[in-house]
Amino acid sequence: MAEPLRSLEVPRILDDWYVLARSTELGRAPLTRELHGRSIVLFRDGAGRAAALLDRCPHRNVPLSAGRVEHGELQCPYHGWRFAADGRCTAVPGLPTEADHRSRRCGSFAVTERDGFVWVWATEGATPSREPFALPLVHDRRYATVHQTIDVAGTVHAVAENALDVPHTAYLHRGLFRGTGTTNELEVRVRRFSDHVEAEYVGEPRPEGLLGRVLAPRGGVVEHFDRFFLPSIAQVEYRLGESHVLATTALTPLDDRRTRMHGMVSFRLPFVPPRLAQPIGELLRPLGMVVLKQDARILAKQDATIARFGEARFSSTELDVLGPSILKLLRHAERGRDRVDPASELSDERSFRMRV
């Protein structure tokens, strides 16, 4: 885990769901994952259901992920102790008495599978109080969906802000997305809700650059929304006529300063038949990775600078459209305050003009 910094306040939301793996990744062998600095092992029980335990055998501190699944239970590779999905010790080879005892139990986490992902509730032994975020369009046959996973340096706040930040695209992604020398003035409407914040960009022409031309070859004015949902979902939406692109990214805090991005881009283009959309999406994946790697490099530089100075300092303007609001949401949720459900209660709205 990265060394803590003196003045870097990193909100930790422990009463919510996070993506730890694709469902297809979890087969017969156990998987080890990180969440908020803790090692968690995933495996499937005898009925094929996903389970999550603390990745540490209570006997002699060996990682259970180094073991194997036997009869739907996780077996430690050191002495063969076995653990059920709820963390109970079910077998101690050679022990004539019952294996289950409080001191022999392994910490367990609530797990659910939804939309092709394994979601884990971040608090050990807790009963979830809500459902995971429902990923839109991933089951809609009119859309193709391309997945990508990448680890980046930075807090969930830093990574989410980067994913939803418009001004940096003209510089960091010059030529791919904006940055061709043409600027336009548009209205930005920011709305804050109890569990999310969104920005609507009104009157925005099709973004210049290669990716913009793929979205709308004939140009035009787009409908553009950026959104952040607690605890860690970043979403970008573009719509122009029949063209529609929705990029949803589930952010997993590996620890305070490392984040895993599980990205899903669902799209529909009027000039592409549905049967060709998925192959075209796969062909465009390398282009998307260029953008992600550019973001990853700048986030690594940001994190290294914060570490070098031993603290984080930020000076913001209204052009930092969602970053401050995201941080407020995270800090509010960390204190355990209830979130209104359904999340339709508008708490604040403002608008301003910007040039991009």
Short mmCIF file of C-alpha atoms in Angstrom, two decimals:
data_model
loop_
_atom_site.label_atom_id
_atom_site.label_comp_id
_atom_site.label_asym_id
_atom_site.label_seq_id
_atom_site.Cartn_x
_atom_site.Cartn_y
_atom_site.Cartn_z
CA MET A 1 0.00 0.00 0.00
CA ALA A 2 1.19 3.51 -0.75
CA GLU A 3 2.52 5.54 2.17
CA PRO A 4 -0.11 7.89 3.68
CA LEU A 5 0.40 11.62 3.20
CA ARG A 6 0.09 14.23 5.92
CA SER A 7 -2.59 16.37 4.31
CA LEU A 8 -4.26 14.06 1.82
CA GLU A 9 -7.76 13.46 3.14
CA VAL A 10 -9.07 10.43 1.31
CA PRO A 11 -12.75 9.67 1.93
CA ARG A 12 -13.45 5.99 2.44
CA ILE A 13 -17.02 4.86 1.82
CA LEU A 14 -17.33 1.44 3.39
CA ASP A 15 -21.11 1.01 3.30
CA ASP A 16 -21.48 0.37 -0.42
CA TRP A 17 -20.74 -1.98 -3.33
CA TYR A 18 -17.61 -2.07 -5.48
CA VAL A 19 -16.71 -4.11 -8.54
CA LEU A 20 -13.96 -6.62 -7.81
CA ALA A 21 -14.00 -8.75 -10.97
CA ARG A 22 -15.79 -9.63 -14.17
CA SER A 23 -18.06 -12.62 -13.65
CA THR A 24 -16.21 -14.43 -16.44
CA GLU A 25 -12.92 -14.05 -14.54
CA LEU A 26 -14.16 -16.06 -11.59
CA GLY A 27 -14.03 -19.73 -12.50
CA ARG A 28 -12.81 -22.76 -10.59
CA ALA A 29 -9.71 -21.11 -9.13
CA PRO A 30 -9.83 -18.47 -6.38
CA LEU A 31 -9.01 -14.85 -7.25
CA THR A 32 -7.31 -12.32 -5.03
CA ARG A 33 -8.41 -8.69 -5.17
CA GLU A 34 -7.79 -5.49 -3.23
CA LEU A 35 -10.37 -3.13 -1.78
CA HIS A 36 -9.56 -0.17 0.46
CA GLY A 37 -6.15 -1.66 1.20
CA ARG A 38 -7.44 -5.10 2.22
CA SER A 39 -6.81 -8.34 0.35
CA ILE A 40 -9.99 -10.23 -0.47
CA VAL A 41 -10.26 -13.66 -2.06
CA LEU A 42 -13.14 -14.52 -4.39
CA PHE A 43 -14.31 -18.05 -5.16
CA ARG A 44 -17.43 -19.95 -6.18
CA ASP A 45 -19.28 -22.20 -3.74
CA GLY A 46 -20.80 -25.57 -4.55
CA ALA A 47 -23.81 -23.93 -6.19
CA GLY A 48 -21.64 -21.69 -8.35
CA ARG A 49 -22.39 -18.55 -6.32
CA ALA A 50 -19.62 -16.01 -5.84
CA ALA A 51 -18.22 -15.66 -2.33
CA ALA A 52 -15.67 -13.30 -0.76
CA LEU A 53 -13.43 -13.85 2.27
CA LEU A 54 -10.55 -11.98 3.83
CA ASP A 55 -7.50 -13.36 2.04
CA ARG A 56 -5.80 -14.60 5.19
CA CYS A 57 -6.12 -17.96 6.87
CA PRO A 58 -6.80 -17.41 10.60
CA HIS A 59 -4.54 -20.37 11.39
CA ARG A 60 -1.11 -19.23 10.21
CA ASN A 61 -1.76 -16.11 8.05
CA VAL A 62 -1.26 -17.79 4.69
CA PRO A 63 -3.20 -16.26 1.78
CA LEU A 64 -6.21 -18.41 1.02
CA SER A 65 -6.01 -17.33 -2.61
CA ALA A 66 -2.94 -19.57 -2.89
CA GLY A 67 -5.16 -22.56 -2.12
CA ARG A 68 -7.94 -24.17 -4.10
CA VAL A 69 -11.67 -24.78 -4.05
CA GLU A 70 -12.73 -28.20 -2.75
CA HIS A 71 -16.42 -29.15 -2.75
CA GLY A 72 -17.43 -25.51 -2.94
CA GLU A 73 -15.21 -24.49 -0.01
CA LEU A 74 -11.89 -22.70 0.05
CA GLN A 75 -8.97 -24.84 1.21
CA CYS A 76 -5.82 -23.31 2.68
CA PRO A 77 -2.67 -24.59 0.95
CA TYR A 78 -0.67 -24.82 4.20
CA HIS A 79 -2.59 -27.17 6.50
CA GLY A 80 -5.73 -27.87 4.50
CA TRP A 81 -8.22 -25.95 6.64
CA ARG A 82 -11.43 -25.37 4.69
CA PHE A 83 -13.79 -22.41 4.81
CA ALA A 84 -17.39 -21.99 3.66
CA ALA A 85 -18.72 -18.93 1.87
CA ASP A 86 -19.78 -17.37 5.18
CA GLY A 87 -16.27 -17.74 6.64
CA ARG A 88 -16.99 -20.72 8.91
CA CYS A 89 -14.17 -23.22 9.27
CA THR A 90 -15.67 -26.52 8.12
CA ALA A 91 -12.65 -28.81 8.28
CA VAL A 92 -9.33 -29.05 10.15
CA PRO A 93 -7.63 -32.23 8.91
CA GLY A 94 -6.65 -34.48 11.81
CA LEU A 95 -8.77 -32.63 14.39
CA PRO A 96 -11.14 -35.12 16.11
CA THR A 97 -13.53 -32.41 17.34
CA GLU A 98 -15.78 -30.04 15.40
CA ALA A 99 -13.81 -27.61 13.25
CA ASP A 100 -16.03 -24.55 13.63
CA HIS A 101 -14.96 -22.11 16.34
CA ARG A 102 -15.06 -18.31 16.57
CA SER A 103 -11.27 -18.05 16.53
CA ARG A 104 -11.08 -20.16 13.37
CA ARG A 105 -13.55 -18.18 11.29
CA CYS A 106 -12.45 -16.08 8.36
CA GLY A 107 -13.88 -12.63 7.71
CA SER A 108 -16.56 -12.67 5.01
CA PHE A 109 -18.12 -10.04 2.76
CA ALA A 110 -21.51 -9.82 1.09
CA VAL A 111 -21.31 -10.57 -2.64
CA THR A 112 -23.67 -10.26 -5.56
CA GLU A 113 -23.32 -10.68 -9.32
CA ARG A 114 -24.98 -8.12 -11.53
CA ASP A 115 -24.53 -6.92 -15.11
CA GLY A 116 -21.62 -9.28 -15.64
CA PHE A 117 -19.59 -8.18 -12.60
CA VAL A 118 -18.85 -9.46 -9.11
CA TRP A 119 -19.74 -6.74 -6.59
CA VAL A 120 -18.53 -6.84 -2.98
CA TRP A 121 -19.87 -4.84 -0.01
CA ALA A 122 -16.88 -3.09 1.52
CA THR A 123 -17.59 -3.74 5.21
CA GLU A 124 -16.72 -7.17 6.55
CA GLY A 125 -19.70 -9.06 7.97
CA ALA A 126 -22.21 -6.31 7.16
CA THR A 127 -25.66 -6.70 5.62
CA PRO A 128 -26.01 -4.49 2.52
CA SER A 129 -28.56 -1.69 2.75
CA ARG A 130 -28.92 -1.09 -1.01
CA GLU A 131 -28.44 -2.72 -4.39
CA PRO A 132 -25.36 -2.12 -6.57
CA PHE A 133 -25.46 0.56 -9.23
CA ALA A 134 -27.40 -0.72 -12.24
CA LEU A 135 -25.20 -0.48 -15.32
CA PRO A 136 -27.33 0.91 -18.16
CA LEU A 137 -27.50 -0.45 -21.72
CA VAL A 138 -25.19 -3.42 -21.19
CA HIS A 139 -28.09 -5.80 -21.92
CA ASP A 140 -29.65 -3.71 -24.70
CA ARG A 141 -29.17 -5.57 -27.99
CA ARG A 142 -29.38 -2.32 -29.94
CA TYR A 143 -26.03 -1.36 -28.43
CA ALA A 144 -22.55 -2.80 -28.57
CA THR A 145 -20.55 -2.68 -25.32
CA VAL A 146 -16.77 -2.72 -25.09
CA HIS A 147 -15.07 -3.39 -21.74
CA GLN A 148 -11.66 -2.25 -20.55
CA THR A 149 -9.86 -2.44 -17.20
CA ILE A 150 -6.83 -0.40 -16.19
CA ASP A 151 -5.11 0.43 -12.88
CA VAL A 152 -4.11 4.03 -12.27
CA ALA A 153 -2.37 6.01 -9.56
CA GLY A 154 -4.69 8.37 -7.75
CA THR A 155 -7.61 8.54 -5.37
CA VAL A 156 -11.15 7.74 -6.47
CA HIS A 157 -11.82 11.48 -6.39
CA ALA A 158 -8.84 12.29 -8.61
CA VAL A 159 -9.64 9.55 -11.11
CA ALA A 160 -13.35 10.40 -11.25
CA GLU A 161 -12.62 14.09 -11.72
CA ASN A 162 -10.21 13.28 -14.54
CA ALA A 163 -12.76 11.05 -16.27
CA LEU A 164 -15.37 13.84 -16.16
CA ASP A 165 -13.16 16.86 -16.76
CA VAL A 166 -13.74 18.67 -20.07
CA PRO A 167 -10.99 21.36 -20.18
CA HIS A 168 -8.05 18.94 -19.99
CA THR A 169 -9.11 17.10 -23.15
CA ALA A 170 -7.93 19.92 -25.45
CA TYR A 171 -4.40 19.56 -24.07
CA LEU A 172 -3.87 16.02 -22.85
CA HIS A 173 -5.85 14.41 -25.70
CA ARG A 174 -5.13 17.01 -28.38
CA GLY A 175 -6.16 15.74 -31.80
CA LEU A 176 -7.99 12.72 -30.44
CA PHE A 177 -10.63 14.70 -28.61
CA ARG A 178 -10.76 18.48 -29.01
CA GLY A 179 -7.58 20.56 -29.16
CA THR A 180 -7.76 21.35 -32.90
CA GLY A 181 -7.69 25.12 -32.36
CA THR A 182 -11.45 25.75 -32.55
CA THR A 183 -13.20 26.87 -29.37
CA ASN A 184 -16.88 27.34 -28.65
CA GLU A 185 -18.82 29.00 -25.85
CA LEU A 186 -21.55 26.93 -24.25
CA GLU A 187 -23.73 26.83 -21.16
CA VAL A 188 -23.02 24.40 -18.34
CA ARG A 189 -25.79 23.36 -15.95
CA VAL A 190 -24.69 21.56 -12.79
CA ARG A 191 -27.23 19.69 -10.67
CA ARG A 192 -26.49 18.09 -7.31
CA PHE A 193 -28.60 15.29 -5.89
CA SER A 194 -28.39 13.27 -2.69
CA ASP A 195 -26.28 10.52 -4.25
CA HIS A 196 -24.98 11.96 -7.53
CA VAL A 197 -24.04 15.10 -9.42
CA GLU A 198 -24.36 15.82 -13.12
CA ALA A 199 -23.26 18.46 -15.60
CA GLU A 200 -25.19 19.20 -18.77
CA TYR A 201 -23.36 20.99 -21.58
CA VAL A 202 -25.87 22.98 -23.65
CA GLY A 203 -25.18 24.06 -27.21
CA GLU A 204 -21.97 22.03 -27.60
CA PRO A 205 -20.91 21.33 -31.20
CA ARG A 206 -19.54 17.92 -32.00
CA PRO A 207 -16.13 17.72 -30.32
CA GLU A 208 -13.34 17.99 -32.88
CA GLY A 209 -10.73 15.28 -33.23
CA LEU A 210 -10.78 11.67 -34.34
CA LEU A 211 -13.17 10.38 -31.67
CA GLY A 212 -15.63 13.19 -32.35
CA ARG A 213 -15.72 12.33 -36.05
CA VAL A 214 -16.50 8.70 -35.21
CA LEU A 215 -19.40 9.82 -33.02
CA ALA A 216 -20.89 12.20 -35.58
CA PRO A 217 -19.31 12.17 -39.06
CA ARG A 218 -21.65 14.93 -40.29
CA GLY A 219 -21.13 17.22 -37.29
CA GLY A 220 -23.95 18.91 -35.40
CA VAL A 221 -24.79 19.86 -31.82
CA VAL A 222 -24.56 17.11 -29.23
CA GLU A 223 -26.39 16.40 -26.01
CA HIS A 224 -23.60 15.94 -23.47
CA PHE A 225 -23.93 14.89 -19.82
CA ASP A 226 -21.22 14.02 -17.29
CA ARG A 227 -22.29 12.30 -14.07
CA PHE A 228 -20.84 10.89 -10.85
CA PHE A 229 -22.81 8.43 -8.69
CA LEU A 230 -21.82 7.32 -5.20
CA PRO A 231 -19.74 5.56 -4.25
CA SER A 232 -17.55 5.49 -7.36
CA ILE A 233 -19.33 5.52 -10.73
CA ALA A 234 -18.25 8.01 -13.44
CA GLN A 235 -20.41 8.36 -16.53
CA VAL A 236 -20.09 10.32 -19.78
CA GLU A 237 -22.95 10.48 -22.28
CA TYR A 238 -23.06 11.88 -25.81
CA ARG A 239 -26.10 11.85 -28.06
CA LEU A 240 -26.47 13.34 -31.54
CA GLY A 241 -29.56 12.25 -33.42
CA GLU A 242 -29.46 8.46 -33.61
CA SER A 243 -25.83 8.33 -32.45
CA HIS A 244 -25.55 7.53 -28.77
CA VAL A 245 -22.47 6.78 -26.67
CA LEU A 246 -22.58 6.04 -22.93
CA ALA A 247 -19.30 5.41 -21.12
CA THR A 248 -19.75 4.12 -17.57
CA THR A 249 -16.73 3.48 -15.36
CA ALA A 250 -16.89 1.65 -12.02
CA LEU A 251 -13.95 2.77 -9.89
CA THR A 252 -12.52 0.38 -7.31
CA PRO A 253 -10.27 1.88 -4.60
CA LEU A 254 -7.44 -0.64 -4.32
CA ASP A 255 -6.08 1.54 -1.53
CA ASP A 256 -6.12 5.26 -0.77
CA ARG A 257 -3.94 6.15 -3.77
CA ARG A 258 -4.53 3.42 -6.36
CA THR A 259 -7.73 2.93 -8.32
CA ARG A 260 -8.87 0.26 -10.75
CA MET A 261 -11.08 1.47 -13.61
CA HIS A 262 -13.66 -0.97 -14.96
CA GLY A 263 -14.85 0.81 -18.08
CA MET A 264 -17.83 -0.02 -20.27
CA VAL A 265 -18.58 1.94 -23.44
CA SER A 266 -22.02 1.20 -24.89
CA PHE A 267 -22.75 2.78 -28.26
CA ARG A 268 -25.20 2.88 -31.12
CA LEU A 269 -24.34 4.49 -34.46
CA PRO A 270 -26.97 4.92 -37.21
CA PHE A 271 -24.58 4.05 -40.04
CA VAL A 272 -23.46 0.79 -38.37
CA PRO A 273 -25.74 -2.30 -38.46
CA PRO A 274 -26.13 -3.93 -35.00
CA ARG A 275 -24.31 -7.08 -36.16
CA LEU A 276 -21.21 -5.01 -37.03
CA ALA A 277 -21.26 -2.71 -34.01
CA GLN A 278 -19.43 -5.05 -31.64
CA PRO A 279 -16.56 -5.85 -34.08
CA ILE A 280 -16.17 -2.13 -34.80
CA GLY A 281 -16.12 -1.44 -31.08
CA GLU A 282 -13.32 -3.96 -30.63
CA LEU A 283 -11.39 -2.32 -33.48
CA LEU A 284 -11.74 1.06 -31.73
CA ARG A 285 -10.60 -0.34 -28.37
CA PRO A 286 -6.88 0.48 -28.99
CA LEU A 287 -7.83 4.10 -29.67
CA GLY A 288 -9.69 4.24 -26.38
CA MET A 289 -6.66 2.74 -24.64
CA VAL A 290 -4.49 5.56 -26.01
CA VAL A 291 -6.76 8.05 -24.23
CA LEU A 292 -6.82 5.98 -21.02
CA LYS A 293 -3.04 5.66 -20.95
CA GLN A 294 -2.64 9.41 -21.45
CA ASP A 295 -4.92 9.92 -18.44
CA ALA A 296 -3.04 7.28 -16.45
CA ARG A 297 0.31 8.98 -17.08
CA ILE A 298 -0.92 12.42 -16.00
CA LEU A 299 -2.61 10.99 -12.90
CA ALA A 300 0.65 9.24 -11.99
CA LYS A 301 2.49 12.55 -12.31
CA GLN A 302 -0.13 14.25 -10.15
CA ASP A 303 0.12 11.55 -7.48
CA ALA A 304 3.94 11.61 -7.52
CA THR A 305 3.95 15.39 -7.08
CA ILE A 306 1.56 15.16 -4.13
CA ALA A 307 3.80 12.48 -2.58
CA ARG A 308 6.93 14.55 -3.18
CA PHE A 309 5.47 17.60 -1.45
CA GLY A 310 3.85 15.51 1.26
CA GLU A 311 0.46 17.14 0.83
CA ALA A 312 -2.26 17.92 -1.69
CA ARG A 313 -3.30 21.50 -2.46
CA PHE A 314 -6.00 22.45 -4.95
CA SER A 315 -7.08 25.79 -6.38
CA SER A 316 -10.34 25.50 -8.32
CA THR A 317 -12.47 27.66 -10.62
CA GLU A 318 -15.95 27.13 -12.03
CA LEU A 319 -14.27 25.34 -14.96
CA ASP A 320 -13.53 22.51 -12.54
CA VAL A 321 -17.14 21.60 -13.09
CA LEU A 322 -17.64 18.41 -11.05
CA GLY A 323 -14.46 17.85 -9.03
CA PRO A 324 -15.40 19.89 -5.93
CA SER A 325 -18.94 18.50 -5.92
CA ILE A 326 -17.66 14.93 -6.17
CA LEU A 327 -15.41 15.51 -3.17
CA LYS A 328 -18.32 16.92 -1.15
CA LEU A 329 -20.45 13.88 -2.01
CA LEU A 330 -17.67 11.50 -0.97
CA ARG A 331 -17.07 13.28 2.33
CA HIS A 332 -20.78 13.41 3.05
CA ALA A 333 -21.17 9.67 2.36
CA GLU A 334 -18.10 8.80 4.44
CA ARG A 335 -19.81 10.26 7.49
CA GLY A 336 -22.54 7.71 7.02
CA ARG A 337 -25.36 10.11 6.33
CA ASP A 338 -28.38 8.55 4.69
CA ARG A 339 -28.86 8.90 0.96
CA VAL A 340 -32.32 9.50 -0.39
CA ASP A 341 -33.62 6.65 -2.53
CA PRO A 342 -34.77 7.03 -5.21
CA ALA A 343 -32.08 9.56 -6.04
CA SER A 344 -34.38 12.14 -7.63
CA GLU A 345 -34.25 14.78 -4.92
CA LEU A 346 -32.52 17.85 -6.36
CA SER A 347 -30.52 19.66 -3.70
CA ASP A 348 -28.73 22.33 -5.74
CA GLU A 349 -28.56 23.71 -9.29
CA ARG A 350 -26.34 26.32 -10.92
CA SER A 351 -25.32 27.36 -14.42
CA PHE A 352 -22.48 29.31 -16.04
CA ARG A 353 -20.76 29.69 -19.41
CA MET A 354 -17.43 28.27 -20.51
CA ARG A 355 -15.32 28.02 -23.64
CA VAL A 356 -14.04 24.67 -24.89
#
